[in-house]
Amino acid sequence: QRRVHGELSFVKMEKKHLQAECYKNEGNKDFNSGSYWKAVENYTKAISLNAQNPVYHFNLANAYKGCSRWNDAVGACGEALRLNPKYLKALTLCGKCLVLSGKAEMNLSKIDEGIKKITDSLTLCPGQERKDFEPPIKRLLMLARKLRWYVEYEALKKEGNELATYFGSLVKKKLSLKEEEKKEKMVQITKMLVPKKKTLKDIPSYLRCQLSETLMTIPVTTSVGYTYEKCILEQYIATHGPVDPTNHAKIDPSKVPINLDVKSAIDDFLNSNPWAFEFTDKDDLHNLS
């Protein structure tokens, strides 16, 4: 009788797990079609039938992320990591959602916590597959640091504007100044107190590709001494043949080495200027994600 009871319990458990898989698969369909709230419902149903599967919690976190419910996503990632502490994707997603939550709340501490988790996820990259996992995680880390810089910049800009408004009101009350002098003083105050928006010119020219004018990531130098972004030079050669884009001298595409000195200088510059990563003139806090 005990054996029969045990077999029935096993069958019942198997049935629950199969039903959970069905809900997960439905959730995947919803997620892939952009129906994130439906995906949340189906993943939640899957978890109600089998709460010990970390994949269900990770999928739920991803769906919450699609709904911009950052804190709920962090909570679901936490459950996935409790069940599997080495769940690389869950740790990375947790870090990203903490950063996005910190952005929404203008909370630097939360962003720092997210950056730490993304950094920690690099240590979980499996050996043989490291070359596949590491680049996107490193890019995510750089974007997180860039977003943090913009949150701090916006806070400084707000504080600067408030101070400029206050001192501007004092200038306006100063009767000894003419109107033109008042305007000039207010411009000077704003320049001193409000941080200036970054532009491409704030990136040193020797770190920018001589063809695209953007900050390089893999700088290569031709035999005639000009330095370009590797993929930009390859595209140019594919269209125009093996010539240097600047002076059109013939070059050997197989002998265009990475310029390690420039690469090191770029890395140093990004460490202290994270805003410059993948920089465009349209960069601001609102369009970073």
mmCIF file of C-alpha atoms in Angstrom:
data_model
loop_
_atom_site.group_PDB
_atom_site.id
_atom_site.type_symbol
_atom_site.label_atom_id
_atom_site.label_comp_id
_atom_site.label_asym_id
_atom_site.label_seq_id
_atom_site.Cartn_x
_atom_site.Cartn_y
_atom_site.Cartn_z
ATOM 1 C CA GLN A 1 0.000 0.000 0.000
ATOM 2 C CA ARG A 2 2.857 2.396 0.795
ATOM 3 C CA ARG A 3 4.444 1.552 -2.546
ATOM 4 C CA VAL A 4 1.198 2.288 -4.387
ATOM 5 C CA HIS A 5 0.816 5.552 -2.476
ATOM 6 C CA GLY A 6 4.404 6.515 -3.354
ATOM 7 C CA GLU A 7 3.864 5.763 -7.033
ATOM 8 C CA LEU A 8 0.670 7.813 -7.060
ATOM 9 C CA SER A 9 2.482 10.740 -5.432
ATOM 10 C CA PHE A 10 5.242 10.493 -8.025
ATOM 11 C CA VAL A 11 2.746 10.441 -10.900
ATOM 12 C CA LYS A 12 0.931 13.407 -9.382
ATOM 13 C CA MET A 13 4.215 15.316 -9.049
ATOM 14 C CA GLU A 14 5.190 14.474 -12.627
ATOM 15 C CA LYS A 15 1.825 15.724 -13.825
ATOM 16 C CA LYS A 16 2.319 19.018 -11.967
ATOM 17 C CA HIS A 17 5.786 19.443 -13.456
ATOM 18 C CA LEU A 18 4.492 18.737 -16.977
ATOM 19 C CA GLN A 19 1.755 21.319 -16.459
ATOM 20 C CA ALA A 20 4.368 23.771 -15.209
ATOM 21 C CA GLU A 21 6.380 23.210 -18.411
ATOM 22 C CA CYS A 22 3.261 23.947 -20.450
ATOM 23 C CA TYR A 23 2.788 27.259 -18.639
ATOM 24 C CA LYS A 24 6.478 28.059 -19.131
ATOM 25 C CA ASN A 25 6.223 27.359 -22.876
ATOM 26 C CA GLU A 26 3.130 29.563 -23.121
ATOM 27 C CA GLY A 27 5.004 32.242 -21.231
ATOM 28 C CA ASN A 28 7.891 31.986 -23.696
ATOM 29 C CA LYS A 29 5.472 32.527 -26.600
ATOM 30 C CA ASP A 30 3.988 35.559 -24.835
ATOM 31 C CA PHE A 31 7.433 36.953 -24.075
ATOM 32 C CA ASN A 32 8.682 36.526 -27.645
ATOM 33 C CA SER A 33 5.592 38.315 -28.986
ATOM 34 C CA GLY A 34 6.067 41.215 -26.554
ATOM 35 C CA SER A 35 3.076 40.325 -24.353
ATOM 36 C CA TYR A 36 5.090 40.689 -21.167
ATOM 37 C CA TRP A 37 2.215 40.815 -18.677
ATOM 38 C CA LYS A 38 0.758 37.586 -20.097
ATOM 39 C CA ALA A 39 4.220 36.081 -19.805
ATOM 40 C CA VAL A 40 4.332 37.163 -16.136
ATOM 41 C CA GLU A 41 1.002 35.383 -15.541
ATOM 42 C CA ASN A 42 2.122 32.143 -17.197
ATOM 43 C CA TYR A 43 5.549 32.057 -15.534
ATOM 44 C CA THR A 44 3.872 32.720 -12.176
ATOM 45 C CA LYS A 45 1.543 29.754 -12.796
ATOM 46 C CA ALA A 46 4.546 27.590 -13.661
ATOM 47 C CA ILE A 47 6.234 28.595 -10.392
ATOM 48 C CA SER A 48 3.075 27.813 -8.417
ATOM 49 C CA LEU A 49 3.359 24.212 -9.673
ATOM 50 C CA ASN A 50 7.149 23.899 -9.437
ATOM 51 C CA ALA A 51 8.869 26.593 -7.382
ATOM 52 C CA GLN A 52 12.208 24.734 -7.373
ATOM 53 C CA ASN A 53 13.056 25.378 -11.016
ATOM 54 C CA PRO A 54 15.398 28.410 -11.227
ATOM 55 C CA VAL A 55 14.676 28.860 -14.951
ATOM 56 C CA TYR A 56 11.040 29.736 -14.186
ATOM 57 C CA HIS A 57 12.140 32.483 -11.791
ATOM 58 C CA PHE A 58 14.679 33.801 -14.323
ATOM 59 C CA ASN A 59 12.030 33.871 -17.056
ATOM 60 C CA LEU A 60 9.676 35.693 -14.695
ATOM 61 C CA ALA A 61 12.412 38.259 -14.003
ATOM 62 C CA ASN A 62 12.903 38.790 -17.736
ATOM 63 C CA ALA A 63 9.165 39.329 -18.186
ATOM 64 C CA TYR A 64 9.090 41.830 -15.306
ATOM 65 C CA LYS A 65 12.005 43.614 -16.978
ATOM 66 C CA GLY A 66 9.897 43.842 -20.160
ATOM 67 C CA CYS A 67 7.183 45.532 -18.062
ATOM 68 C CA SER A 68 9.765 47.943 -16.553
ATOM 69 C CA ARG A 69 9.098 46.439 -13.114
ATOM 70 C CA TRP A 70 12.744 46.564 -12.107
ATOM 71 C CA ASN A 71 12.371 45.728 -8.402
ATOM 72 C CA ASP A 72 10.083 42.764 -9.112
ATOM 73 C CA ALA A 73 12.651 41.548 -11.635
ATOM 74 C CA VAL A 74 15.409 41.830 -9.025
ATOM 75 C CA GLY A 75 13.293 39.794 -6.597
ATOM 76 C CA ALA A 76 12.683 37.043 -9.160
ATOM 77 C CA CYS A 77 16.403 36.955 -10.002
ATOM 78 C CA GLY A 78 17.107 36.582 -6.286
ATOM 79 C CA GLU A 79 14.938 33.462 -6.176
ATOM 80 C CA ALA A 80 16.680 32.017 -9.238
ATOM 81 C CA LEU A 81 20.078 32.649 -7.613
ATOM 82 C CA ARG A 82 18.944 31.166 -4.300
ATOM 83 C CA LEU A 83 18.175 27.944 -6.164
ATOM 84 C CA ASN A 84 21.295 28.151 -8.333
ATOM 85 C CA PRO A 85 24.001 30.540 -7.009
ATOM 86 C CA LYS A 86 26.052 30.054 -10.210
ATOM 87 C CA TYR A 87 23.224 31.057 -12.555
ATOM 88 C CA LEU A 88 25.218 33.464 -14.745
ATOM 89 C CA LYS A 89 22.286 34.905 -16.709
ATOM 90 C CA ALA A 90 20.273 35.532 -13.543
ATOM 91 C CA LEU A 91 23.159 37.363 -11.853
ATOM 92 C CA THR A 92 23.744 39.521 -14.943
ATOM 93 C CA LEU A 93 20.035 40.327 -15.298
ATOM 94 C CA CYS A 94 19.809 41.124 -11.592
ATOM 95 C CA GLY A 95 22.657 43.604 -11.983
ATOM 96 C CA LYS A 96 21.100 45.232 -15.034
ATOM 97 C CA CYS A 97 17.697 45.627 -13.343
ATOM 98 C CA LEU A 98 19.307 47.104 -10.220
ATOM 99 C CA VAL A 99 21.036 49.666 -12.448
ATOM 100 C CA LEU A 100 17.770 50.512 -14.237
ATOM 101 C CA SER A 101 15.932 50.732 -10.921
ATOM 102 C CA GLY A 102 18.672 53.060 -9.659
ATOM 103 C CA LYS A 103 18.258 55.195 -12.769
ATOM 104 C CA ALA A 104 14.483 55.483 -12.209
ATOM 105 C CA GLU A 105 15.015 56.424 -8.564
ATOM 106 C CA MET A 106 18.192 58.511 -9.195
ATOM 107 C CA ASN A 107 19.806 56.222 -6.621
ATOM 108 C CA LEU A 108 23.579 55.882 -7.045
ATOM 109 C CA SER A 109 23.878 53.243 -4.298
ATOM 110 C CA LYS A 110 21.495 50.937 -6.123
ATOM 111 C CA ILE A 111 23.354 51.485 -9.392
ATOM 112 C CA ASP A 112 26.630 50.632 -7.631
ATOM 113 C CA GLU A 113 25.055 47.435 -6.304
ATOM 114 C CA GLY A 114 24.015 46.529 -9.847
ATOM 115 C CA ILE A 115 27.484 47.271 -11.215
ATOM 116 C CA LYS A 116 28.979 44.978 -8.556
ATOM 117 C CA LYS A 117 26.677 42.115 -9.563
ATOM 118 C CA ILE A 118 27.531 42.564 -13.253
ATOM 119 C CA THR A 119 31.234 42.589 -12.313
ATOM 120 C CA ASP A 120 30.745 39.443 -10.203
ATOM 121 C CA SER A 121 29.061 37.702 -13.138
ATOM 122 C CA LEU A 122 32.346 37.901 -15.065
ATOM 123 C CA THR A 123 33.833 35.455 -12.545
ATOM 124 C CA LEU A 124 31.076 32.946 -13.362
ATOM 125 C CA CYS A 125 31.845 32.844 -17.107
ATOM 126 C CA PRO A 126 32.557 29.170 -17.935
ATOM 127 C CA GLY A 127 36.119 28.542 -19.161
ATOM 128 C CA GLN A 128 35.545 27.164 -22.656
ATOM 129 C CA GLU A 129 32.636 29.495 -23.389
ATOM 130 C CA ARG A 130 34.239 32.572 -21.806
ATOM 131 C CA LYS A 131 34.934 34.171 -25.184
ATOM 132 C CA ASP A 132 31.174 34.085 -25.934
ATOM 133 C CA PHE A 133 29.891 35.248 -22.541
ATOM 134 C CA GLU A 134 32.528 37.803 -21.571
ATOM 135 C CA PRO A 135 32.193 40.476 -24.339
ATOM 136 C CA PRO A 136 28.448 41.167 -23.856
ATOM 137 C CA ILE A 137 28.872 41.265 -20.062
ATOM 138 C CA LYS A 138 31.805 43.688 -20.365
ATOM 139 C CA ARG A 139 29.715 45.877 -22.679
ATOM 140 C CA LEU A 140 26.838 45.791 -20.178
ATOM 141 C CA LEU A 141 29.276 46.811 -17.435
ATOM 142 C CA MET A 142 30.520 49.776 -19.474
ATOM 143 C CA LEU A 143 26.944 50.872 -20.241
ATOM 144 C CA ALA A 144 26.075 50.612 -16.528
ATOM 145 C CA ARG A 145 29.050 52.803 -15.616
ATOM 146 C CA LYS A 146 28.047 55.262 -18.333
ATOM 147 C CA LEU A 147 24.479 55.407 -16.992
ATOM 148 C CA ARG A 148 25.810 56.003 -13.483
ATOM 149 C CA TRP A 149 27.858 58.938 -14.788
ATOM 150 C CA TYR A 150 24.733 60.475 -16.361
ATOM 151 C CA VAL A 151 22.690 60.052 -13.162
ATOM 152 C CA GLU A 152 25.428 61.880 -11.261
ATOM 153 C CA TYR A 153 25.675 64.511 -14.029
ATOM 154 C CA GLU A 154 21.905 65.176 -13.934
ATOM 155 C CA ALA A 155 22.031 65.592 -10.152
ATOM 156 C CA LEU A 156 24.927 68.059 -10.443
ATOM 157 C CA LYS A 157 23.165 69.902 -13.251
ATOM 158 C CA LYS A 158 19.986 70.231 -11.180
ATOM 159 C CA GLU A 159 21.941 71.506 -8.191
ATOM 160 C CA GLY A 160 23.893 73.900 -10.420
ATOM 161 C CA ASN A 161 20.722 75.284 -12.001
ATOM 162 C CA GLU A 162 19.187 75.865 -8.572
ATOM 163 C CA LEU A 163 22.286 77.747 -7.386
ATOM 164 C CA ALA A 164 22.461 79.721 -10.650
ATOM 165 C CA THR A 165 18.806 80.716 -10.243
ATOM 166 C CA TYR A 166 19.445 81.842 -6.672
ATOM 167 C CA PHE A 167 22.542 83.903 -7.503
ATOM 168 C CA GLY A 168 20.823 85.200 -10.635
ATOM 169 C CA SER A 169 18.010 86.586 -8.511
ATOM 170 C CA LEU A 170 20.584 88.452 -6.402
ATOM 171 C CA VAL A 171 22.187 89.895 -9.529
ATOM 172 C CA LYS A 172 18.797 91.110 -10.798
ATOM 173 C CA LYS A 173 18.293 93.039 -7.551
ATOM 174 C CA LYS A 174 21.649 94.801 -7.852
ATOM 175 C CA LEU A 175 20.673 98.344 -8.877
ATOM 176 C CA SER A 176 24.245 99.438 -9.640
ATOM 177 C CA LEU A 177 24.394 97.111 -12.668
ATOM 178 C CA LYS A 178 22.992 97.881 -16.094
ATOM 179 C CA GLU A 179 20.706 95.319 -17.796
ATOM 180 C CA GLU A 180 23.463 94.137 -20.160
ATOM 181 C CA GLU A 181 25.860 93.704 -17.257
ATOM 182 C CA LYS A 182 23.258 91.686 -15.360
ATOM 183 C CA LYS A 183 22.757 89.359 -18.340
ATOM 184 C CA GLU A 184 26.502 88.898 -18.697
ATOM 185 C CA LYS A 185 26.896 88.120 -14.989
ATOM 186 C CA MET A 186 24.069 85.570 -15.130
ATOM 187 C CA VAL A 187 25.695 83.840 -18.123
ATOM 188 C CA GLN A 188 29.000 83.687 -16.220
ATOM 189 C CA ILE A 189 27.282 82.263 -13.121
ATOM 190 C CA THR A 190 25.552 79.565 -15.191
ATOM 191 C CA LYS A 191 28.835 78.586 -16.862
ATOM 192 C CA MET A 192 30.540 78.286 -13.476
ATOM 193 C CA LEU A 193 27.813 76.339 -11.696
ATOM 194 C CA VAL A 194 26.098 74.186 -14.354
ATOM 195 C CA PRO A 195 28.214 71.357 -15.807
ATOM 196 C CA LYS A 196 28.508 71.463 -19.589
ATOM 197 C CA LYS A 197 27.090 68.666 -21.751
ATOM 198 C CA LYS A 198 29.788 66.444 -23.199
ATOM 199 C CA THR A 199 30.492 66.509 -26.931
ATOM 200 C CA LEU A 200 32.647 64.485 -29.316
ATOM 201 C CA LYS A 201 35.349 67.155 -29.012
ATOM 202 C CA ASP A 202 35.784 66.198 -25.347
ATOM 203 C CA ILE A 203 37.288 62.913 -26.562
ATOM 204 C CA PRO A 204 40.983 63.452 -27.478
ATOM 205 C CA SER A 205 41.491 63.351 -31.255
ATOM 206 C CA TYR A 206 44.235 60.693 -31.002
ATOM 207 C CA LEU A 207 41.684 58.300 -29.471
ATOM 208 C CA ARG A 208 39.185 58.837 -32.273
ATOM 209 C CA CYS A 209 39.113 56.920 -35.543
ATOM 210 C CA GLN A 210 40.511 59.106 -38.321
ATOM 211 C CA LEU A 211 37.735 57.908 -40.610
ATOM 212 C CA SER A 212 34.590 57.857 -38.441
ATOM 213 C CA GLU A 213 35.731 60.402 -35.797
ATOM 214 C CA THR A 214 34.300 58.126 -33.049
ATOM 215 C CA LEU A 215 36.131 56.736 -30.018
ATOM 216 C CA MET A 216 37.931 53.561 -31.055
ATOM 217 C CA THR A 217 37.596 50.222 -29.292
ATOM 218 C CA ILE A 218 40.038 48.180 -31.397
ATOM 219 C CA PRO A 219 42.533 50.687 -32.842
ATOM 220 C CA VAL A 220 44.689 49.446 -35.712
ATOM 221 C CA THR A 221 47.513 51.350 -37.395
ATOM 222 C CA THR A 222 48.369 51.030 -41.074
ATOM 223 C CA SER A 223 51.894 50.815 -42.440
ATOM 224 C CA VAL A 224 51.766 54.527 -43.320
ATOM 225 C CA GLY A 225 51.036 55.507 -39.698
ATOM 226 C CA TYR A 226 47.308 56.337 -39.557
ATOM 227 C CA THR A 227 45.084 54.774 -36.897
ATOM 228 C CA TYR A 228 41.498 53.603 -37.400
ATOM 229 C CA GLU A 229 38.797 51.533 -35.748
ATOM 230 C CA LYS A 230 39.393 47.970 -36.964
ATOM 231 C CA CYS A 231 35.898 47.282 -38.349
ATOM 232 C CA ILE A 232 35.709 50.740 -39.978
ATOM 233 C CA LEU A 233 38.981 50.166 -41.809
ATOM 234 C CA GLU A 234 37.859 46.692 -42.898
ATOM 235 C CA GLN A 235 34.636 48.132 -44.327
ATOM 236 C CA TYR A 236 36.598 50.822 -46.173
ATOM 237 C CA ILE A 237 39.018 48.279 -47.677
ATOM 238 C CA ALA A 238 36.102 46.050 -48.745
ATOM 239 C CA THR A 239 34.670 48.980 -50.730
ATOM 240 C CA HIS A 240 37.773 50.862 -51.939
ATOM 241 C CA GLY A 241 40.454 48.206 -51.992
ATOM 242 C CA PRO A 242 43.668 47.859 -49.915
ATOM 243 C CA VAL A 243 44.550 51.523 -49.562
ATOM 244 C CA ASP A 244 44.897 53.837 -46.570
ATOM 245 C CA PRO A 245 41.763 56.025 -46.269
ATOM 246 C CA THR A 246 43.768 59.164 -45.469
ATOM 247 C CA ASN A 247 46.490 59.311 -48.131
ATOM 248 C CA HIS A 248 45.335 56.411 -50.383
ATOM 249 C CA ALA A 249 48.719 54.677 -50.198
ATOM 250 C CA LYS A 250 48.637 50.929 -50.824
ATOM 251 C CA ILE A 251 48.618 48.806 -47.657
ATOM 252 C CA ASP A 252 48.669 45.096 -46.844
ATOM 253 C CA PRO A 253 45.398 44.286 -44.956
ATOM 254 C CA SER A 254 47.097 41.302 -43.303
ATOM 255 C CA LYS A 255 49.691 43.619 -41.742
ATOM 256 C CA VAL A 256 47.526 46.109 -39.847
ATOM 257 C CA PRO A 257 48.261 45.387 -36.171
ATOM 258 C CA ILE A 258 46.318 46.500 -33.129
ATOM 259 C CA ASN A 259 47.946 49.593 -31.655
ATOM 260 C CA LEU A 260 48.387 48.460 -28.043
ATOM 261 C CA ASP A 261 49.577 51.869 -26.824
ATOM 262 C CA VAL A 262 46.448 53.586 -28.149
ATOM 263 C CA LYS A 263 44.277 50.722 -26.845
ATOM 264 C CA SER A 264 45.749 51.199 -23.367
ATOM 265 C CA ALA A 265 45.160 54.968 -23.587
ATOM 266 C CA ILE A 266 41.520 54.363 -24.612
ATOM 267 C CA ASP A 267 40.962 52.009 -21.657
ATOM 268 C CA ASP A 268 42.483 54.572 -19.259
ATOM 269 C CA PHE A 269 40.321 57.342 -20.733
ATOM 270 C CA LEU A 270 37.130 55.258 -20.390
ATOM 271 C CA ASN A 271 37.946 54.383 -16.782
ATOM 272 C CA SER A 272 37.791 58.058 -15.865
ATOM 273 C CA ASN A 273 35.265 59.103 -18.538
ATOM 274 C CA PRO A 274 32.597 56.374 -18.764
ATOM 275 C CA TRP A 275 30.264 58.795 -20.602
ATOM 276 C CA ALA A 276 32.465 58.355 -23.691
ATOM 277 C CA PHE A 277 31.614 54.669 -24.188
ATOM 278 C CA GLU A 278 29.691 54.291 -27.480
ATOM 279 C CA PHE A 279 29.211 58.064 -27.379
ATOM 280 C CA THR A 280 26.757 59.905 -29.623
ATOM 281 C CA ASP A 281 25.643 63.548 -29.558
ATOM 282 C CA LYS A 282 22.149 62.338 -28.603
ATOM 283 C CA ASP A 283 23.307 60.715 -25.364
ATOM 284 C CA ASP A 284 21.398 61.691 -22.233
ATOM 285 C CA LEU A 285 19.995 59.958 -19.183
ATOM 286 C CA HIS A 286 16.567 59.338 -20.712
ATOM 287 C CA ASN A 287 17.743 57.386 -23.770
ATOM 288 C CA LEU A 288 20.212 55.163 -21.917
ATOM 289 C CA SER A 289 18.961 51.723 -20.939
#
